[in-house]
PDB file of C-alpha atoms in Angstrom:
ATOM      1  CA  ASN A   3      -0.185   0.376   0.007  1.00 49.00           C
ATOM      2  CA  ALA A   4       1.870   2.922  -1.236  1.00 69.00           C
ATOM      3  CA  GLY A   5      -0.748   5.394   0.448  1.00 92.00           C
ATOM      4  CA  VAL A   6       0.338   8.831   2.821  1.00 96.00           C
ATOM      5  CA  MET A   7       2.465   7.691   5.555  1.00 97.00           C
ATOM      6  CA  GLN A   8       2.761   9.731   8.529  1.00 98.00           C
ATOM      7  CA  ASN A   9       4.998   8.627  11.690  1.00 97.00           C
ATOM      8  CA  PRO A  10       5.203   8.797  14.534  1.00 97.00           C
ATOM      9  CA  ARG A  11       1.460   7.380  14.957  1.00 97.00           C
ATOM     10  CA  HIS A  12       1.758   9.175  18.741  1.00 97.00           C
ATOM     11  CA  LEU A  13       3.875  11.199  20.213  1.00 98.00           C
ATOM     12  CA  VAL A  14       3.740  12.334  23.875  1.00 98.00           C
ATOM     13  CA  ARG A  15       5.911  15.874  24.446  1.00 97.00           C
ATOM     14  CA  ARG A  16       6.757  17.939  27.810  1.00 97.00           C
ATOM     15  CA  ARG A  17       6.152  21.445  27.753  1.00 97.00           C
ATOM     16  CA  GLY A  18       8.417  23.107  26.094  1.00 97.00           C
ATOM     17  CA  GLN A  19      10.497  20.088  23.746  1.00 98.00           C
ATOM     18  CA  GLU A  20      10.173  20.200  20.303  1.00 98.00           C
ATOM     19  CA  ALA A  21       7.858  17.868  18.047  1.00 98.00           C
ATOM     20  CA  ARG A  22       8.752  16.474  14.768  1.00 98.00           C
ATOM     21  CA  LEU A  23       5.911  15.214  12.490  1.00 98.00           C
ATOM     22  CA  ARG A  24       6.926  13.348   9.185  1.00 98.00           C
ATOM     23  CA  CYS A  25       5.022  12.603   5.829  1.00 98.00           C
ATOM     24  CA  SER A  26       5.668  10.796   3.252  1.00 97.00           C
ATOM     25  CA  PRO A  27       3.616  11.629   0.372  1.00 95.00           C
ATOM     26  CA  MET A  28       2.332   8.650  -2.014  1.00 94.00           C
ATOM     27  CA  LYS A  29       3.950   7.744  -4.762  1.00 90.00           C
ATOM     28  CA  GLY A  30       4.133  10.232  -7.801  1.00 86.00           C
ATOM     29  CA  HIS A  31       2.650  13.142  -5.941  1.00 90.00           C
ATOM     30  CA  SER A  32       4.308  16.327  -5.189  1.00 89.00           C
ATOM     31  CA  HIS A  33       1.969  18.379  -3.094  1.00 92.00           C
ATOM     32  CA  VAL A  34       1.891  18.169   0.874  1.00 95.00           C
ATOM     33  CA  TYR A  35      -0.694  19.721   2.764  1.00 96.00           C
ATOM     34  CA  TRP A  36      -0.848  19.805   6.817  1.00 97.00           C
ATOM     35  CA  TYR A  37      -3.834  20.096   8.568  1.00 97.00           C
ATOM     36  CA  ARG A  38      -4.928  19.991  12.135  1.00 97.00           C
ATOM     37  CA  GLN A  39      -7.919  18.587  13.971  1.00 95.00           C
ATOM     38  CA  LEU A  40      -8.455  19.849  17.772  1.00 90.00           C
ATOM     39  CA  PRO A  41     -10.774  17.141  19.651  1.00 82.00           C
ATOM     40  CA  GLU A  42     -14.366  17.488  18.460  1.00 78.00           C
ATOM     41  CA  GLU A  43     -14.215  20.152  15.530  1.00 83.00           C
ATOM     42  CA  GLY A  44     -12.928  19.656  11.502  1.00 88.00           C
ATOM     43  CA  LEU A  45      -9.033  19.830  10.067  1.00 94.00           C
ATOM     44  CA  LYS A  46      -8.224  22.629   9.775  1.00 95.00           C
ATOM     45  CA  PHE A  47      -5.593  23.865   7.134  1.00 95.00           C
ATOM     46  CA  MET A  48      -2.172  24.891   8.256  1.00 96.00           C
ATOM     47  CA  VAL A  49       0.412  24.885   5.224  1.00 96.00           C
ATOM     48  CA  TYR A  50       0.704  23.785   1.516  1.00 94.00           C
ATOM     49  CA  LEU A  51       4.226  22.779   0.220  1.00 94.00           C
ATOM     50  CA  GLN A  52       5.391  21.709  -2.941  1.00 92.00           C
ATOM     51  CA  LYS A  53       8.790  19.920  -3.174  1.00 88.00           C
ATOM     52  CA  GLU A  54      11.472  22.984  -1.710  1.00 88.00           C
ATOM     53  CA  ASN A  55       8.738  25.528  -1.989  1.00 93.00           C
ATOM     54  CA  ILE A  56       6.063  26.466   0.834  1.00 94.00           C
ATOM     55  CA  ILE A  57       3.293  27.786  -1.433  1.00 91.00           C
ATOM     56  CA  ASP A  58       0.568  28.560   1.094  1.00 91.00           C
ATOM     57  CA  GLU A  59       1.254  29.192   4.859  1.00 92.00           C
ATOM     58  CA  SER A  60      -1.621  30.927   6.050  1.00 90.00           C
ATOM     59  CA  GLY A  61      -2.726  28.631   8.332  1.00 92.00           C
ATOM     60  CA  MET A  62       0.104  28.118  10.327  1.00 95.00           C
ATOM     61  CA  PRO A  63       1.032  29.423  13.558  1.00 94.00           C
ATOM     62  CA  LYS A  64       2.984  32.745  13.746  1.00 90.00           C
ATOM     63  CA  GLU A  65       5.516  31.267  15.879  1.00 95.00           C
ATOM     64  CA  ARG A  66       6.927  27.878  17.306  1.00 97.00           C
ATOM     65  CA  PHE A  67       5.835  26.062  14.423  1.00 98.00           C
ATOM     66  CA  SER A  68       7.696  25.273  10.791  1.00 97.00           C
ATOM     67  CA  ALA A  69       7.596  23.205   7.797  1.00 97.00           C
ATOM     68  CA  GLU A  70       9.463  22.431   5.209  1.00 96.00           C
ATOM     69  CA  PHE A  71       9.463  19.579   1.934  1.00 95.00           C
ATOM     70  CA  PRO A  72      12.486  19.135   1.005  1.00 93.00           C
ATOM     71  CA  LYS A  73      14.046  17.625  -2.674  1.00 90.00           C
ATOM     72  CA  GLU A  74      14.914  14.238  -0.627  1.00 90.00           C
ATOM     73  CA  GLY A  75      12.989  12.803   1.928  1.00 92.00           C
ATOM     74  CA  PRO A  76       9.982  13.359   4.159  1.00 95.00           C
ATOM     75  CA  SER A  77       7.976  16.704   4.650  1.00 97.00           C
ATOM     76  CA  ILE A  78       8.495  17.531   8.593  1.00 98.00           C
ATOM     77  CA  LEU A  79       6.206  19.512  10.422  1.00 98.00           C
ATOM     78  CA  ARG A  80       8.469  21.204  13.334  1.00 98.00           C
ATOM     79  CA  ILE A  81       6.466  22.491  16.492  1.00 98.00           C
ATOM     80  CA  GLN A  82       9.025  24.205  19.238  1.00 98.00           C
ATOM     81  CA  GLN A  83       8.487  24.685  22.692  1.00 97.00           C
ATOM     82  CA  VAL A  84       5.469  22.621  22.871  1.00 97.00           C
ATOM     83  CA  VAL A  85       2.514  23.836  25.320  1.00 96.00           C
ATOM     84  CA  ARG A  86      -0.391  22.300  26.391  1.00 94.00           C
ATOM     85  CA  GLY A  87      -2.730  23.808  23.821  1.00 93.00           C
ATOM     86  CA  ASP A  88      -0.813  21.976  20.550  1.00 96.00           C
ATOM     87  CA  SER A  89      -2.367  18.439  21.698  1.00 96.00           C
ATOM     88  CA  ALA A  90      -4.309  17.636  18.250  1.00 96.00           C
ATOM     89  CA  ALA A  91      -4.075  15.123  15.843  1.00 97.00           C
ATOM     90  CA  TYR A  92      -1.738  16.407  13.104  1.00 98.00           C
ATOM     91  CA  PHE A  93      -2.839  15.076   9.198  1.00 98.00           C
ATOM     92  CA  CYS A  94      -0.997  15.475   6.351  1.00 97.00           C
ATOM     93  CA  ALA A  95      -2.454  14.849   2.980  1.00 96.00           C
ATOM     94  CA  SER A  96      -0.923  14.669  -0.678  1.00 94.00           C
ATOM     95  CA  SER A  97      -1.629  15.412  -4.222  1.00 90.00           C
ATOM     96  CA  PRO A  98      -0.238  15.179  -7.788  1.00 86.00           C
ATOM     97  CA  GLY A  99      -1.618  18.683  -8.283  1.00 74.00           C
ATOM     98  CA  ASP A 100      -3.628  18.148 -11.610  1.00 70.00           C
ATOM     99  CA  GLN A 101      -6.777  18.975 -11.833  1.00 63.00           C
ATOM    100  CA  GLY A 102      -9.599  17.532 -10.188  1.00 68.00           C
ATOM    101  CA  GLN A 103      -7.552  14.910  -8.154  1.00 78.00           C
ATOM    102  CA  PRO A 104      -8.305  15.087  -4.575  1.00 88.00           C
ATOM    103  CA  GLN A 105      -6.126  15.158  -1.661  1.00 91.00           C
ATOM    104  CA  HIS A 106      -5.164  12.312   0.314  1.00 94.00           C
ATOM    105  CA  PHE A 107      -5.207  11.872   3.844  1.00 96.00           C
ATOM    106  CA  GLY A 108      -2.607   9.688   6.371  1.00 97.00           C
ATOM    107  CA  ASP A 109      -3.894   8.288   9.528  1.00 97.00           C
ATOM    108  CA  GLY A 110      -2.071  11.402  11.641  1.00 97.00           C
ATOM    109  CA  THR A 111      -0.005  11.381  14.344  1.00 98.00           C
ATOM    110  CA  ARG A 112      -1.810  11.771  17.746  1.00 97.00           C
ATOM    111  CA  LEU A 113       0.468  14.912  19.325  1.00 97.00           C
ATOM    112  CA  SER A 114      -0.346  15.024  23.315  1.00 96.00           C
ATOM    113  CA  ILE A 115       1.772  17.161  25.828  1.00 96.00           C
ATOM    114  CA  LEU A 116       2.048  16.446  29.139  1.00 93.00           C
TER     115      LEU A 116
ATOM    116  CA  ASP B  27     -15.582  32.757  10.852  1.00 67.00           C
ATOM    117  CA  GLN B  28     -16.786  29.375   9.665  1.00 78.00           C
ATOM    118  CA  GLN B  29     -16.981  29.160   5.878  1.00 92.00           C
ATOM    119  CA  VAL B  30     -18.173  25.643   5.509  1.00 95.00           C
ATOM    120  CA  LYS B  31     -20.647  24.572   8.457  1.00 95.00           C
ATOM    121  CA  GLN B  32     -22.448  21.093   8.751  1.00 96.00           C
ATOM    122  CA  ASN B  33     -25.441  22.165  10.928  1.00 92.00           C
ATOM    123  CA  SER B  34     -26.093  18.339  11.928  1.00 94.00           C
ATOM    124  CA  PRO B  35     -23.179  16.966  14.781  1.00 94.00           C
ATOM    125  CA  SER B  36     -25.059  13.637  13.976  1.00 96.00           C
ATOM    126  CA  LEU B  37     -27.422  11.383  12.200  1.00 97.00           C
ATOM    127  CA  SER B  38     -28.960   7.945  12.608  1.00 97.00           C
ATOM    128  CA  VAL B  39     -30.356   5.652   9.908  1.00 97.00           C
ATOM    129  CA  GLN B  40     -31.594   2.035   9.580  1.00 98.00           C
ATOM    130  CA  GLU B  41     -30.109  -0.135   7.196  1.00 97.00           C
ATOM    131  CA  GLY B  42     -31.284   0.220   3.592  1.00 97.00           C
ATOM    132  CA  ARG B  43     -32.588   3.478   3.807  1.00 97.00           C
ATOM    133  CA  ILE B  44     -30.879   6.453   2.627  1.00 98.00           C
ATOM    134  CA  SER B  45     -28.884   8.881   4.576  1.00 98.00           C
ATOM    135  CA  ILE B  46     -28.889  12.152   3.542  1.00 98.00           C
ATOM    136  CA  LEU B  47     -25.602  14.757   5.194  1.00 98.00           C
ATOM    137  CA  ASN B  48     -25.570  18.435   4.190  1.00 98.00           C
ATOM    138  CA  CYS B  49     -23.569  20.887   4.217  1.00 97.00           C
ATOM    139  CA  ASP B  50     -23.713  24.562   3.766  1.00 97.00           C
ATOM    140  CA  TYR B  51     -21.338  26.822   2.861  1.00 97.00           C
ATOM    141  CA  THR B  52     -20.361  30.708   2.875  1.00 95.00           C
ATOM    142  CA  ASN B  53     -17.554  31.826   0.228  1.00 91.00           C
ATOM    143  CA  SER B  54     -19.356  32.099  -3.450  1.00 90.00           C
ATOM    144  CA  MET B  55     -15.917  31.716  -4.867  1.00 88.00           C
ATOM    145  CA  PHE B  56     -15.406  28.227  -3.953  1.00 91.00           C
ATOM    146  CA  ASP B  57     -15.433  26.160  -7.021  1.00 87.00           C
ATOM    147  CA  TYR B  58     -14.463  22.309  -5.683  1.00 90.00           C
ATOM    148  CA  PHE B  59     -16.289  20.521  -2.968  1.00 94.00           C
ATOM    149  CA  LEU B  60     -15.428  17.020  -1.789  1.00 94.00           C
ATOM    150  CA  TRP B  61     -16.802  14.395   0.656  1.00 97.00           C
ATOM    151  CA  TYR B  62     -14.815  12.461   2.953  1.00 97.00           C
ATOM    152  CA  LYS B  63     -15.413   9.891   5.284  1.00 97.00           C
ATOM    153  CA  LYS B  64     -13.439   8.999   8.495  1.00 95.00           C
ATOM    154  CA  TYR B  65     -13.278   6.062  10.971  1.00 95.00           C
ATOM    155  CA  PRO B  66     -11.821   6.434  14.436  1.00 91.00           C
ATOM    156  CA  ALA B  67      -7.851   6.863  15.131  1.00 89.00           C
ATOM    157  CA  GLU B  68      -7.329   6.690  11.072  1.00 94.00           C
ATOM    158  CA  GLY B  69      -7.148   9.826   8.467  1.00 95.00           C
ATOM    159  CA  PRO B  70     -10.064  10.986   6.247  1.00 96.00           C
ATOM    160  CA  THR B  71     -11.131   8.871   3.123  1.00 96.00           C
ATOM    161  CA  PHE B  72     -12.331  10.532  -0.200  1.00 95.00           C
ATOM    162  CA  LEU B  73     -15.725   9.672  -1.116  1.00 96.00           C
ATOM    163  CA  ILE B  74     -17.004  11.678  -3.905  1.00 96.00           C
ATOM    164  CA  SER B  75     -16.257  15.436  -4.928  1.00 94.00           C
ATOM    165  CA  ILE B  76     -18.288  17.880  -7.559  1.00 94.00           C
ATOM    166  CA  SER B  77     -17.037  20.606  -9.782  1.00 92.00           C
ATOM    167  CA  SER B  78     -19.260  23.825  -9.150  1.00 92.00           C
ATOM    168  CA  ILE B  79     -20.421  23.687 -12.395  1.00 92.00           C
ATOM    169  CA  LYS B  80     -22.393  20.731 -12.253  1.00 95.00           C
ATOM    170  CA  ASP B  81     -25.344  20.140  -9.880  1.00 96.00           C
ATOM    171  CA  LYS B  82     -25.281  16.360  -9.203  1.00 98.00           C
ATOM    172  CA  ASN B  83     -22.413  13.348  -8.886  1.00 97.00           C
ATOM    173  CA  GLU B  84     -23.205  10.455  -8.491  1.00 98.00           C
ATOM    174  CA  ASP B  85     -20.536   6.985  -7.853  1.00 96.00           C
ATOM    175  CA  GLY B  86     -22.161   3.898  -7.000  1.00 97.00           C
ATOM    176  CA  ARG B  87     -24.343   4.525  -3.545  1.00 97.00           C
ATOM    177  CA  PHE B  88     -22.638   7.880  -3.477  1.00 98.00           C
ATOM    178  CA  THR B  89     -24.540  11.095  -4.586  1.00 98.00           C
ATOM    179  CA  VAL B  90     -23.642  14.461  -4.288  1.00 98.00           C
ATOM    180  CA  PHE B  91     -26.018  17.272  -4.730  1.00 98.00           C
ATOM    181  CA  LEU B  92     -24.811  21.293  -5.026  1.00 98.00           C
ATOM    182  CA  ASN B  93     -27.379  24.092  -5.087  1.00 97.00           C
ATOM    183  CA  LYS B  94     -24.944  27.385  -5.640  1.00 95.00           C
ATOM    184  CA  SER B  95     -28.302  29.937  -5.608  1.00 96.00           C
ATOM    185  CA  ALA B  96     -28.206  28.106  -1.978  1.00 97.00           C
ATOM    186  CA  LYS B  97     -24.694  27.714  -0.788  1.00 97.00           C
ATOM    187  CA  HIS B  98     -25.919  23.619  -0.111  1.00 97.00           C
ATOM    188  CA  LEU B  99     -24.665  20.433  -0.735  1.00 97.00           C
ATOM    189  CA  SER B 100     -25.546  17.313   0.115  1.00 98.00           C
ATOM    190  CA  LEU B 101     -24.744  13.729   0.753  1.00 98.00           C
ATOM    191  CA  HIS B 102     -26.856  11.117  -0.567  1.00 98.00           C
ATOM    192  CA  ILE B 103     -26.058   7.277   0.749  1.00 98.00           C
ATOM    193  CA  VAL B 104     -28.151   4.526  -0.985  1.00 97.00           C
ATOM    194  CA  PRO B 105     -29.036   2.102   0.698  1.00 97.00           C
ATOM    195  CA  SER B 106     -27.304   2.779   3.713  1.00 98.00           C
ATOM    196  CA  GLN B 107     -24.915   0.314   4.933  1.00 97.00           C
ATOM    197  CA  PRO B 108     -23.661  -0.423   8.820  1.00 96.00           C
ATOM    198  CA  GLY B 109     -20.152  -0.041   7.612  1.00 96.00           C
ATOM    199  CA  ASP B 110     -21.389   3.381   6.124  1.00 97.00           C
ATOM    200  CA  SER B 111     -20.737   4.441   9.757  1.00 97.00           C
ATOM    201  CA  ALA B 112     -18.502   7.160  10.540  1.00 97.00           C
ATOM    202  CA  VAL B 113     -17.605  10.708  10.774  1.00 96.00           C
ATOM    203  CA  TYR B 114     -18.656  12.602   7.372  1.00 98.00           C
ATOM    204  CA  PHE B 115     -16.831  15.571   6.461  1.00 97.00           C
ATOM    205  CA  CYS B 116     -17.634  18.096   3.610  1.00 96.00           C
ATOM    206  CA  ALA B 117     -14.965  20.488   2.225  1.00 95.00           C
ATOM    207  CA  ALA B 118     -14.520  23.112  -0.053  1.00 94.00           C
ATOM    208  CA  SER B 119     -11.469  24.582  -1.876  1.00 89.00           C
ATOM    209  CA  LEU B 120     -10.887  27.779  -4.023  1.00 81.00           C
ATOM    210  CA  GLY B 121      -9.381  27.589  -7.155  1.00 67.00           C
ATOM    211  CA  SER B 122     -10.334  25.120 -10.071  1.00 55.00           C
ATOM    212  CA  SER B 123      -7.197  23.045 -10.251  1.00 48.00           C
ATOM    213  CA  ASN B 124      -7.702  21.618  -6.753  1.00 48.00           C
ATOM    214  CA  THR B 125      -4.478  22.227  -5.746  1.00 56.00           C
ATOM    215  CA  GLY B 126      -5.027  24.593  -2.590  1.00 77.00           C
ATOM    216  CA  LYS B 127      -6.115  24.096   0.747  1.00 87.00           C
ATOM    217  CA  LEU B 128      -9.158  22.560   2.040  1.00 92.00           C
ATOM    218  CA  ILE B 129     -11.360  24.299   4.023  1.00 93.00           C
ATOM    219  CA  PHE B 130     -13.773  22.011   6.418  1.00 95.00           C
ATOM    220  CA  GLY B 131     -16.999  21.267   8.136  1.00 95.00           C
ATOM    221  CA  GLN B 132     -17.178  20.172  11.207  1.00 94.00           C
ATOM    222  CA  GLY B 133     -18.360  16.850  10.561  1.00 95.00           C
ATOM    223  CA  THR B 134     -21.513  14.624  10.717  1.00 96.00           C
ATOM    224  CA  THR B 135     -21.457  11.593  13.016  1.00 97.00           C
ATOM    225  CA  LEU B 136     -23.743   9.281  10.652  1.00 98.00           C
ATOM    226  CA  GLN B 137     -24.853   5.803  12.383  1.00 98.00           C
ATOM    227  CA  VAL B 138     -26.367   3.044  10.530  1.00 97.00           C
ATOM    228  CA  LYS B 139     -28.491   0.728  12.617  1.00 96.00           C
ATOM    229  CA  PRO B 140     -28.652  -2.962  11.355  1.00 93.00           C
TER     230      PRO B 140
END
């Protein structure tokens, strides 16, 4: 199954630590999106990347959050100095970028902050 | 500002009957709409989509209807099956190429009773 792969599936961090979430898109997909889902809410867009470029980061918090999609390797969502409010499910999606092709999602990373 | 709204948090339907899930939006610039299904601890799975230039799209048991004048779309599932029990999200995007971010509703939990 060459779907969108996210790891780790579960991540526990203490307040002030760093969290790194990884996402490998589906084969042939060059567009990556990150979304966050808080309890009892829908998914909220965070950032849209293509290889080595951030296309839209309008949903990213101004501080502590960053994302990259390097030429080689997975996309990384990095959260520095985590706080309790960062606890959420973080989903990655990918698409080939062709018109009419939907985004396909990974199973997410559940981030818990102690 | 919730641009995509699913006003029914939950829906219960008998097996074999029709399930109708509703979604309203406020931004008339949305031109592509999608429905995703989500099981607990998994990522959203794409179900069906519709372009704003159409008013209906059908795929097997799933049909999506779009009423642009009312800014309303609905997903019909017929006949409903117990395996359809899940959370259903509608989503909208700007840009006909669908390479941009998705804006999600809050989700509707569908329960199909045997």
